[in-house]
XYZ file of C-alpha atoms in Angstrom:
645
model
C 29.701 36.788 -71.845
C 33.061 37.421 -70.622
C 32.406 41.360 -70.703
C 29.495 40.916 -69.121
C 31.431 39.288 -66.179
C 33.745 41.982 -66.226
C 30.927 44.722 -66.008
C 29.685 43.754 -63.280
C 32.845 43.230 -61.466
C 33.483 46.593 -62.043
C 31.073 47.389 -59.507
C 32.770 46.270 -56.752
C 35.512 48.360 -55.838
C 39.513 46.852 -56.217
C 37.792 44.160 -58.190
C 38.539 43.507 -61.452
C 37.734 40.541 -64.010
C 41.723 39.802 -64.478
C 42.843 39.038 -61.624
C 40.027 36.831 -60.503
C 40.636 33.579 -60.478
C 44.400 33.358 -58.884
C 41.903 35.783 -55.517
C 39.099 32.704 -55.607
C 41.609 30.010 -55.662
C 43.568 31.929 -52.860
C 40.062 32.230 -51.369
C 39.471 28.365 -51.420
C 42.973 27.026 -50.104
C 42.227 29.479 -46.590
C 38.337 27.948 -46.177
C 39.817 24.670 -46.740
C 42.970 24.669 -43.858
C 40.389 27.021 -42.075
C 38.016 24.257 -41.925
C 40.620 21.447 -40.686
C 42.400 23.695 -37.848
C 37.547 24.099 -36.927
C 38.570 19.989 -37.280
C 41.164 19.317 -35.134
C 40.329 21.599 -32.128
C 36.151 19.748 -32.071
C 38.380 15.673 -31.877
C 40.380 17.677 -29.648
C 38.221 18.976 -27.321
C 36.331 15.752 -26.794
C 38.818 12.539 -26.999
C 41.992 14.249 -25.357
C 41.354 13.233 -21.908
C 41.360 16.723 -19.958
C 39.011 18.139 -21.793
C 35.511 17.801 -19.475
C 35.902 21.111 -18.585
C 35.567 22.143 -22.048
C 32.583 20.394 -22.543
C 30.872 21.891 -19.975
C 31.019 25.286 -21.636
C 29.834 23.888 -24.652
C 27.090 20.719 -23.335
C 23.983 21.817 -21.518
C 23.564 20.733 -18.180
C 21.325 17.597 -20.088
C 23.869 16.692 -22.234
C 26.707 15.962 -19.846
C 27.918 12.770 -18.737
C 27.209 11.550 -15.219
C 30.128 10.201 -13.210
C 30.501 7.347 -12.044
C 30.230 6.406 -8.218
C 33.620 3.912 -8.163
C 35.993 3.907 -5.139
C 34.625 4.516 -2.966
C 35.916 7.983 -2.820
C 35.524 11.429 -0.707
C 34.253 13.211 -4.513
C 32.072 10.151 -5.683
C 30.047 10.195 -2.312
C 29.248 14.041 -3.098
C 28.557 13.428 -6.855
C 26.537 10.257 -5.839
C 24.378 12.163 -3.640
C 23.836 15.429 -5.735
C 23.009 13.801 -8.601
C 20.745 10.157 -7.544
C 19.001 9.956 -10.853
C 21.364 11.082 -13.727
C 23.298 6.596 -12.604
C 22.613 2.591 -11.752
C 22.004 2.394 -8.124
C 25.354 -0.072 -6.607
C 22.782 -3.664 -6.817
C 22.055 -2.433 -10.258
C 18.228 -4.942 -9.680
C 16.037 -5.063 -12.564
C 12.618 -5.855 -12.512
C 11.482 -8.817 -12.425
C 10.503 -8.998 -16.020
C 14.200 -8.300 -16.797
C 13.895 -4.278 -18.232
C 16.014 -1.701 -17.481
C 14.832 1.114 -18.196
C 12.299 1.030 -15.935
C 13.303 2.161 -11.621
C 10.071 1.200 -10.577
C 10.797 1.149 -5.628
C 9.948 -0.834 -3.552
C 10.417 -1.757 0.296
C 13.040 -4.354 0.548
C 14.744 -6.050 3.251
C 18.436 -6.314 2.942
C 21.062 -3.461 3.692
C 21.176 -0.803 0.503
C 24.874 -1.827 -0.685
C 26.587 -4.638 0.631
C 29.258 -4.513 3.686
C 32.303 -5.992 1.044
C 31.188 -3.114 -1.418
C 30.868 -0.154 1.034
C 33.456 -0.625 3.745
C 35.941 1.817 2.542
C 32.635 4.095 2.734
C 31.575 3.411 5.727
C 34.000 5.836 7.865
C 32.246 8.109 10.646
C 34.200 10.132 10.518
C 31.930 12.145 6.802
C 28.696 12.156 8.444
C 28.714 16.034 8.160
C 29.677 15.714 4.732
C 26.978 13.821 4.242
C 24.457 15.407 6.004
C 25.072 18.584 3.297
C 25.505 16.251 0.578
C 21.643 14.924 1.007
C 20.008 18.177 1.551
C 21.335 19.208 -2.282
C 18.130 16.928 -3.764
C 15.922 20.418 -5.144
C 12.901 17.373 -6.155
C 9.733 18.036 -3.804
C 8.648 14.973 -2.840
C 5.268 15.373 -3.848
C 7.108 15.382 -7.717
C 8.531 12.158 -6.364
C 5.386 10.031 -5.176
C 3.862 11.326 -8.588
C 6.960 10.066 -10.444
C 6.925 6.917 -8.793
C 3.204 5.817 -8.920
C 2.695 7.202 -12.213
C 5.847 4.167 -13.231
C 8.926 6.357 -14.706
C 11.951 5.997 -13.797
C 12.065 7.425 -11.028
C 15.129 6.758 -7.348
C 12.008 7.187 -5.539
C 10.095 5.884 -2.920
C 6.307 5.100 -3.814
C 4.251 4.343 -1.186
C 1.688 2.717 -3.375
C 3.670 0.684 -4.845
C 4.205 0.015 -0.160
C 0.894 -0.374 0.364
C 0.755 -3.218 -2.682
C 3.134 -5.174 -0.961
C 0.679 -5.519 2.443
C 0.479 -9.081 3.020
C -2.434 -7.524 4.981
C -4.662 -4.756 5.316
C -2.425 -2.437 8.465
C -6.396 -2.671 10.196
C -7.788 -5.658 9.622
C -10.830 -6.672 8.318
C -12.672 -5.032 10.638
C -9.903 -3.286 12.738
C -9.662 -5.443 14.831
C -12.814 -5.793 16.746
C -13.049 -9.326 18.315
C -15.890 -11.359 17.894
C -15.905 -11.834 22.090
C -18.205 -8.591 23.658
C -16.298 -8.833 26.797
C -12.671 -9.001 25.114
C -14.453 -6.402 23.132
C -16.243 -4.097 25.873
C -12.865 -3.856 27.848
C -11.316 -3.814 24.462
C -13.308 0.630 24.944
C -12.046 0.541 27.748
C -8.813 0.566 26.704
C -9.631 3.117 24.134
C -11.006 5.388 26.400
C -8.633 5.529 28.743
C -6.756 6.911 25.771
C -9.277 9.659 24.616
C -9.321 10.219 28.551
C -5.493 10.714 28.668
C -5.257 12.749 25.340
C -7.748 15.214 25.721
C -6.010 16.287 29.249
C -2.921 16.905 27.153
C -4.213 18.414 25.069
C -6.338 20.858 27.295
C -3.173 21.588 29.738
C 0.046 20.921 27.657
C -0.593 21.086 24.232
C 2.128 21.393 22.354
C 4.764 20.599 25.659
C 6.028 16.985 24.791
C 4.019 15.838 28.871
C 1.775 16.128 31.197
C 2.758 16.627 33.905
C -1.589 15.818 35.641
C -1.850 17.054 39.055
C -0.210 20.988 38.431
C -2.263 20.504 35.192
C 0.497 21.782 33.639
C 3.406 20.371 31.174
C 6.874 19.637 31.233
C 9.671 20.335 28.565
C 12.207 18.600 30.025
C 15.946 18.488 28.259
C 15.702 14.753 26.655
C 14.742 16.004 23.120
C 17.089 18.586 22.347
C 14.157 21.900 22.021
C 11.950 20.176 20.343
C 8.437 20.020 21.221
C 5.400 17.703 21.147
C 7.031 13.890 21.885
C 3.205 13.243 23.537
C 1.691 14.659 19.723
C 4.581 12.472 18.130
C 4.069 9.674 20.741
C 0.503 9.277 19.421
C -0.605 9.527 16.648
C -0.209 5.935 15.487
C -1.662 4.927 18.229
C -4.092 7.185 17.628
C -4.999 6.053 14.252
C -5.044 2.416 14.688
C -7.977 3.065 17.765
C -10.173 5.806 15.055
C -9.699 8.886 17.255
C -9.996 10.415 14.400
C -10.606 14.239 15.298
C -7.969 13.451 17.844
C -5.646 11.857 15.254
C -6.427 14.951 12.989
C -5.566 17.967 15.468
C -2.239 15.477 16.314
C -1.494 16.207 12.311
C -2.523 19.466 11.393
C -0.158 20.501 15.075
C 3.051 18.737 12.676
C 2.247 20.281 9.381
C 2.351 23.162 12.047
C 3.923 23.757 15.126
C 7.364 21.012 14.704
C 9.623 23.334 14.591
C 12.879 20.469 14.383
C 16.050 23.684 14.329
C 16.360 23.014 18.077
C 19.653 23.893 19.229
C 19.911 21.699 23.002
C 21.545 18.653 24.051
C 19.217 15.887 22.505
C 19.101 11.776 22.717
C 19.974 10.553 20.758
C 18.112 7.535 21.692
C 14.890 8.937 22.333
C 15.275 11.387 19.250
C 15.683 8.090 17.219
C 12.759 6.503 18.842
C 9.522 8.904 19.822
C 10.464 11.150 16.770
C 11.935 9.324 14.142
C 9.815 5.908 14.631
C 6.933 7.543 15.809
C 6.732 10.601 11.789
C 7.488 6.794 9.805
C 5.119 4.793 11.668
C 2.083 7.376 11.020
C 3.179 8.283 8.046
C 3.442 4.130 6.750
C -0.133 3.779 7.927
C -1.830 6.812 6.868
C 1.120 8.034 3.489
C 0.775 11.658 4.512
C 4.222 13.616 2.863
C 4.090 16.236 6.619
C 5.317 13.091 8.149
C 7.375 11.759 5.343
C 9.273 15.547 4.658
C 9.565 15.633 8.645
C 11.325 12.539 9.463
C 13.246 12.416 6.311
C 14.915 16.290 8.087
C 14.844 15.085 11.445
C 17.676 12.152 9.779
C 19.620 14.443 8.080
C 19.287 16.627 11.925
C 21.273 13.161 13.646
C 24.206 11.633 11.478
C 26.644 14.589 12.707
C 26.479 12.539 15.396
C 28.656 9.259 13.880
C 30.678 11.924 13.054
C 33.604 9.522 15.719
C 36.821 7.527 14.472
C 34.974 4.205 14.848
C 31.483 5.588 13.762
C 29.940 4.660 16.900
C 27.619 7.683 18.043
C 27.639 9.926 21.422
C 24.905 9.964 22.722
C 24.054 13.574 22.782
C 23.399 15.632 20.084
C 23.164 18.611 19.261
C 20.321 18.838 16.951
C 21.388 22.830 15.498
C 25.456 22.771 15.465
C 26.037 19.142 14.523
C 28.288 18.688 17.229
C 27.415 16.090 20.168
C 29.057 14.348 23.388
C 29.152 11.381 25.531
C 26.951 11.909 28.477
C 28.877 12.780 31.218
C 27.774 9.801 33.613
C 28.660 6.965 31.429
C 32.392 5.563 31.756
C 35.584 7.594 30.658
C 33.389 8.531 27.675
C 31.864 5.688 26.218
C 28.819 5.102 24.018
C 25.950 3.018 24.978
C 24.965 -0.599 23.760
C 21.071 0.521 24.593
C 21.480 2.952 22.994
C 23.775 3.079 19.892
C 22.368 -0.766 18.883
C 19.044 1.609 18.524
C 19.171 2.609 16.081
C 18.605 0.256 12.562
C 14.871 -0.322 12.858
C 14.439 3.969 11.917
C 17.736 3.988 9.940
C 17.230 1.429 7.246
C 13.609 2.877 7.142
C 15.471 6.364 6.402
C 17.368 5.148 3.699
C 14.454 3.177 1.860
C 12.041 6.043 2.695
C 15.397 8.684 0.775
C 16.963 6.593 -0.921
C 20.028 8.123 0.535
C 22.272 5.095 1.220
C 24.388 6.651 3.964
C 21.746 5.745 6.776
C 21.811 2.541 6.491
C 25.292 2.164 6.117
C 25.324 4.070 9.852
C 23.841 1.424 11.315
C 25.673 -1.339 9.408
C 29.369 -0.180 10.354
C 28.112 0.154 14.540
C 27.502 -3.700 12.814
C 31.060 -4.527 11.753
C 32.576 -3.570 14.210
C 30.536 -5.030 16.729
C 31.132 -8.203 14.880
C 34.566 -7.815 14.804
C 36.007 -6.819 18.682
C 35.689 -9.403 21.231
C 32.614 -10.439 23.574
C 33.424 -11.476 27.303
C 32.203 -15.187 27.359
C 29.722 -14.152 24.400
C 28.200 -11.233 26.208
C 27.296 -6.902 25.180
C 29.198 -5.075 28.230
C 27.092 -1.532 28.081
C 29.400 0.453 27.486
C 31.807 1.259 24.283
C 34.251 3.608 23.122
C 33.162 5.340 20.606
C 36.804 6.362 20.062
C 38.902 3.574 20.124
C 36.065 0.402 20.004
C 36.760 -1.253 22.971
C 34.766 -2.256 25.630
C 34.974 0.837 28.788
C 33.521 -2.071 30.841
C 32.090 -5.815 31.950
C 28.688 -5.266 33.254
C 26.729 -7.054 30.828
C 22.395 -6.133 31.703
C 19.024 -7.455 29.547
C 18.363 -4.743 31.396
C 18.139 -1.270 31.551
C 21.737 -0.014 29.312
C 20.924 -2.815 26.683
C 17.213 -4.360 26.212
C 16.209 -2.823 23.041
C 20.171 -3.857 21.855
C 18.905 -7.254 21.673
C 15.527 -6.877 20.792
C 16.968 -4.564 17.313
C 18.576 -7.630 15.867
C 15.262 -9.624 16.697
C 13.837 -7.520 14.997
C 16.076 -6.547 11.786
C 15.961 -9.755 10.860
C 11.936 -10.067 10.723
C 12.044 -6.690 9.138
C 13.746 -7.773 6.646
C 11.646 -10.658 5.503
C 13.791 -12.940 7.742
C 16.945 -11.852 5.273
C 19.039 -10.381 7.106
C 21.309 -13.377 8.180
C 24.827 -11.348 10.009
C 21.301 -9.980 13.399
C 20.247 -13.753 13.349
C 22.869 -14.792 13.221
C 23.758 -12.540 16.546
C 21.246 -12.875 17.411
C 21.046 -16.431 18.279
C 24.236 -16.421 19.166
C 24.061 -13.099 22.156
C 20.858 -15.753 23.681
C 22.636 -18.710 24.394
C 25.703 -16.741 25.981
C 22.821 -15.694 27.624
C 21.237 -17.913 28.944
C 24.696 -20.204 30.307
C 25.228 -16.906 32.208
C 21.988 -14.863 33.083
C 19.519 -16.086 33.440
C 18.507 -18.097 36.086
C 16.126 -20.039 38.314
C 14.534 -19.116 42.441
C 13.754 -21.069 44.604
C 10.572 -20.218 44.163
C 10.640 -21.840 40.920
C 11.258 -18.688 39.009
C 13.290 -17.872 36.171
C 14.613 -14.059 36.023
C 17.500 -12.746 33.890
C 20.587 -11.284 36.465
C 23.303 -9.230 35.532
C 26.331 -9.709 35.043
C 29.451 -7.906 36.377
C 33.000 -8.905 35.161
C 32.042 -12.954 35.924
C 29.994 -11.687 39.137
C 26.367 -11.471 39.107
C 23.987 -9.055 40.679
C 19.873 -10.579 41.167
C 17.606 -7.610 39.654
C 16.295 -8.079 37.029
C 14.549 -4.726 35.998
C 10.993 -4.041 34.354
C 12.659 -2.389 31.292
C 14.173 -6.879 31.215
C 10.476 -8.122 31.133
C 10.233 -6.772 27.256
C 12.552 -10.576 26.651
C 9.356 -12.766 27.554
C 8.328 -11.054 24.178
C 11.432 -10.658 22.763
C 12.056 -14.314 22.868
C 9.140 -15.326 22.316
C 8.813 -13.939 18.316
C 12.563 -15.152 17.423
C 10.857 -18.941 18.859
C 10.388 -19.934 15.129
C 13.221 -18.843 13.144
C 16.176 -20.245 15.299
C 17.385 -24.399 15.058
C 14.064 -26.245 14.681
C 13.969 -28.246 18.022
C 14.775 -25.247 20.617
C 11.492 -23.446 19.236
C 9.451 -24.614 22.440
C 12.462 -24.742 23.786
C 12.215 -20.531 23.355
C 8.608 -21.106 23.850
C 8.992 -21.813 27.155
C 11.166 -19.531 28.239
C 9.894 -16.437 27.102
C 6.872 -18.500 28.974
C 8.359 -17.744 32.211
C 10.230 -14.876 31.845
C 6.789 -12.765 31.493
C 5.246 -15.246 34.275
C 8.090 -14.614 36.455
C 7.525 -10.774 35.402
C 3.561 -11.603 36.491
C 4.662 -11.867 39.798
C 6.186 -8.909 40.289
C 3.197 -6.929 39.760
C 2.078 -7.281 43.327
C 0.296 -6.602 46.100
C -1.228 -3.396 43.961
C -0.860 -5.581 40.694
C 1.678 -2.229 39.133
C 5.595 -3.698 39.617
C 8.721 -2.441 40.514
C 11.087 -0.361 38.426
C 13.777 -3.273 39.512
C 13.354 -6.996 41.497
C 15.441 -9.485 43.122
C 16.114 -12.672 44.152
C 18.059 -12.758 47.154
C 18.210 -12.304 50.495
C 14.686 -14.166 50.269
C 12.953 -11.829 47.963
C 11.442 -13.813 45.094
C 10.549 -11.092 42.153
C 10.043 -8.103 45.260
C 11.646 -4.961 45.286
C 13.498 -4.634 48.490
C 15.746 -1.379 48.138
C 12.724 2.123 48.752
C 14.295 3.734 45.115
C 13.457 0.530 43.356
C 9.374 0.807 44.130
C 7.866 2.834 41.572
C 5.751 2.638 37.922
C 5.838 5.215 36.071
C 3.184 3.722 33.296
C 5.988 1.361 31.664
C 4.992 -0.924 29.300
C 7.124 -3.591 28.759
C 5.952 -6.409 30.856
C 2.386 -5.933 29.085
C 4.644 -4.973 26.247
C 5.385 -9.009 26.735
C 1.429 -10.107 26.873
C 0.540 -8.823 24.213
C 2.943 -11.366 21.570
C 2.903 -14.348 24.295
C -0.506 -13.385 23.318
C -0.753 -13.522 19.641
C 1.770 -16.248 19.520
C 0.320 -18.800 22.146
C -3.760 -17.723 22.432
C -3.619 -18.850 25.763
C -5.853 -16.957 27.456
C -4.200 -15.986 30.934
C -2.162 -13.275 29.294
C -4.997 -11.129 28.518
C -7.050 -11.496 32.369
C -3.150 -10.292 33.226
C -3.762 -7.384 30.986
C -6.824 -7.095 32.512
C -5.604 -7.094 36.179
C -2.762 -3.901 35.367
C -5.571 -2.130 33.392
C -7.578 -2.474 36.595
C -4.357 -1.405 38.569
C -3.988 1.278 36.061
C -7.779 3.061 36.569
C -7.339 2.262 40.159
C -3.660 4.001 40.830
C -2.970 6.632 38.418
C -5.634 7.537 36.930
C -5.993 11.454 38.487
C -9.184 13.749 37.664
C -7.123 15.176 34.928
C -4.357 11.872 34.010
C -2.370 9.470 34.308
C 0.407 9.443 36.685
C 3.043 7.107 37.784
C 3.264 6.509 41.443
C 6.885 6.455 44.024
C 5.532 3.120 45.887
C 3.484 -0.190 44.335
C 3.535 -1.049 47.921
C 0.656 0.486 49.403
C -2.303 1.326 47.947
C -2.666 5.378 49.744
C -0.897 5.859 46.578
C 2.403 9.000 46.234
C 1.731 10.512 42.609
C 4.331 11.649 40.350
C 2.988 13.691 38.766
C 3.842 13.173 34.971
C 2.440 11.406 32.516
C 5.097 9.685 30.262
C 5.469 10.233 26.572
C 5.645 6.430 26.425
C 2.039 4.943 28.052
C 0.082 6.632 25.231
C 2.410 5.775 22.481
C 3.259 2.262 24.104
C 1.362 0.909 27.328
C -2.510 2.131 25.763
C -1.751 0.649 22.215
C 0.057 -2.805 23.534
C -3.523 -3.055 25.560
C -5.645 -2.924 22.876
C -3.764 -4.681 20.277
C -3.953 -7.326 23.120
C -7.867 -7.307 22.931
C -8.130 -7.054 19.772
C -8.197 -9.772 17.213
C -4.888 -11.097 15.467
C -5.170 -8.908 12.024
C -5.012 -5.965 13.807
C -1.076 -4.551 12.771
C -0.947 -8.229 11.830
C 2.917 -9.552 12.353
C 3.157 -10.955 8.879
C 3.705 -7.633 7.355
C 4.430 -4.767 10.799
C 7.441 -4.568 13.607
C 7.263 -2.273 16.461
C 9.934 -0.016 17.231
C 10.944 -0.238 20.913
C 8.574 3.072 21.659
C 5.768 0.808 19.807
C 5.830 2.112 17.130
C 4.870 -0.225 13.449
C 7.554 0.111 10.798
C 6.399 -2.309 7.927
C 7.886 -5.359 6.923
C 11.108 -4.835 3.808
C 9.169 -7.045 1.173
C 11.654 -9.498 0.498
C 12.372 -9.805 -3.536
C 11.592 -13.014 -4.499
C 7.678 -12.598 -2.796
C 8.242 -8.577 -5.364
C 9.015 -10.497 -8.023
C 6.231 -12.720 -7.140
C 4.047 -9.867 -7.556
C 6.146 -7.801 -10.466
C 6.902 -5.037 -8.736
C 9.358 -4.556 -9.921
C 13.008 -4.243 -7.408
C 15.980 -1.808 -7.863
C 18.052 -2.434 -5.011
């Protein structure tokens, strides 16, 4: 046998049978050494602390472990936005059944991140970076919705799940059709007014922001920074709830094909938010059309740079293209306006809901945090605040212009949270106590009104804008101290009555009215006598009707319908008038977009049954765009809806 082996190996050059045993041993030892070396190297690769980059060389992307959001540093935030699906949500909630593997999400009412857990991340100076990071999400909206509706592991918003959380159908049993024929006839009249206003806008101003009905052309204006179609966006939900479906579909098609968000002009953060963001959010929640969701999320990102200030208080004007922002030139000492930075909360919380990006809620929670910190004179909130120092600039307080919707958004934030946002509730009722103690006045003729406060000196003037407060106080009556419920309802009724009294003799009200020099709810100055189709008085009628069902509110609303028809309807639309005290009216040639969004919508709701956009499910933003209540966790759990907050 050895001879045969020797003969075989002779065929291999340089190998002899006599040296075979020694060379095999050398090879065996060498292989053992090499194996040990390789094992040592790979052990170091996976266990030494600074081996992350080496791991990325050898491991595929799907095997790489996610970076954990920890300290709240900017790098952590960056990873959080880039990899929304690779890590637990900060609140770490699971389903009602305790299943941690399936992370289905639905609307909820609490901020995505508790204030104490996010204090280091609430700086306003990071908005531009946050904007860039949020754009790294590449999954399409339709893919996300599909995944969520299949019940897959997803951090996306599910429209189908949202619908299941509503207590009642948005449009009621029969689209809110009242059983009383006379009321239904009045409702149909409001619907006809809406169609008339819309048809003329479409005919003469399509794609522009507003219609000029006397000259039959469109108006662009400079409030929206180059954005177009304000009347279209403002009308989407009104057309839909009125059942004007051909008109709604035209509006939807324009949004899909012509709404260009790549503008490069000076936009009011406030106006873009309440009209465009609010209008698109409402249209999406009512219809589920994905185009509205994608557009509103794109627009929401463009607003974030306005928060890039030392305090996080946004400036009032923003260039939607460059992201630069500044304060209004007329604002004292470069200040921001209470009613502007205080009227973002509802929309921004819903931007977080739809995007699952917590940055929007963080920005508005930062505003609230600062307001809770600073001292308030007599418990009141002045109208001007420095976005640099975080201090009040002037001690001018008003429930009308400059201040109005800040207070509205406090109580509506509480209601929209399904009454879990205790911080908003506390701020609202403390503000109401200060308002009653310092601003609420009774005229010699017995009319209750809201005066303005200038450093301790009362100005006995009330603006038309302040007339929303009747409805605001009414919807907040049930949730304060129980013994004060009737007090708040009475105060709401008195304020609404005062505003109705200002609607005389044309049954349309002036921009501002006074209670001094013998005046009783009368515009004593010529430049206060105009009416620009405003909705605030009618808004309070609608809320007071739903709260009390006192028929006088519907009668007062019908008076307003007749007055609008008589004094504001012209051949090609509706126009504001310059003097409400003369029947020989002079028109201002402007059909405001809020006339379509608010005035006509509130009138239509006033003459509808309460199950059309029921207040249990919906909160109206300050432009009357309905946003859904974010249902409480206990309610969702009862319906076996998985919560991930």
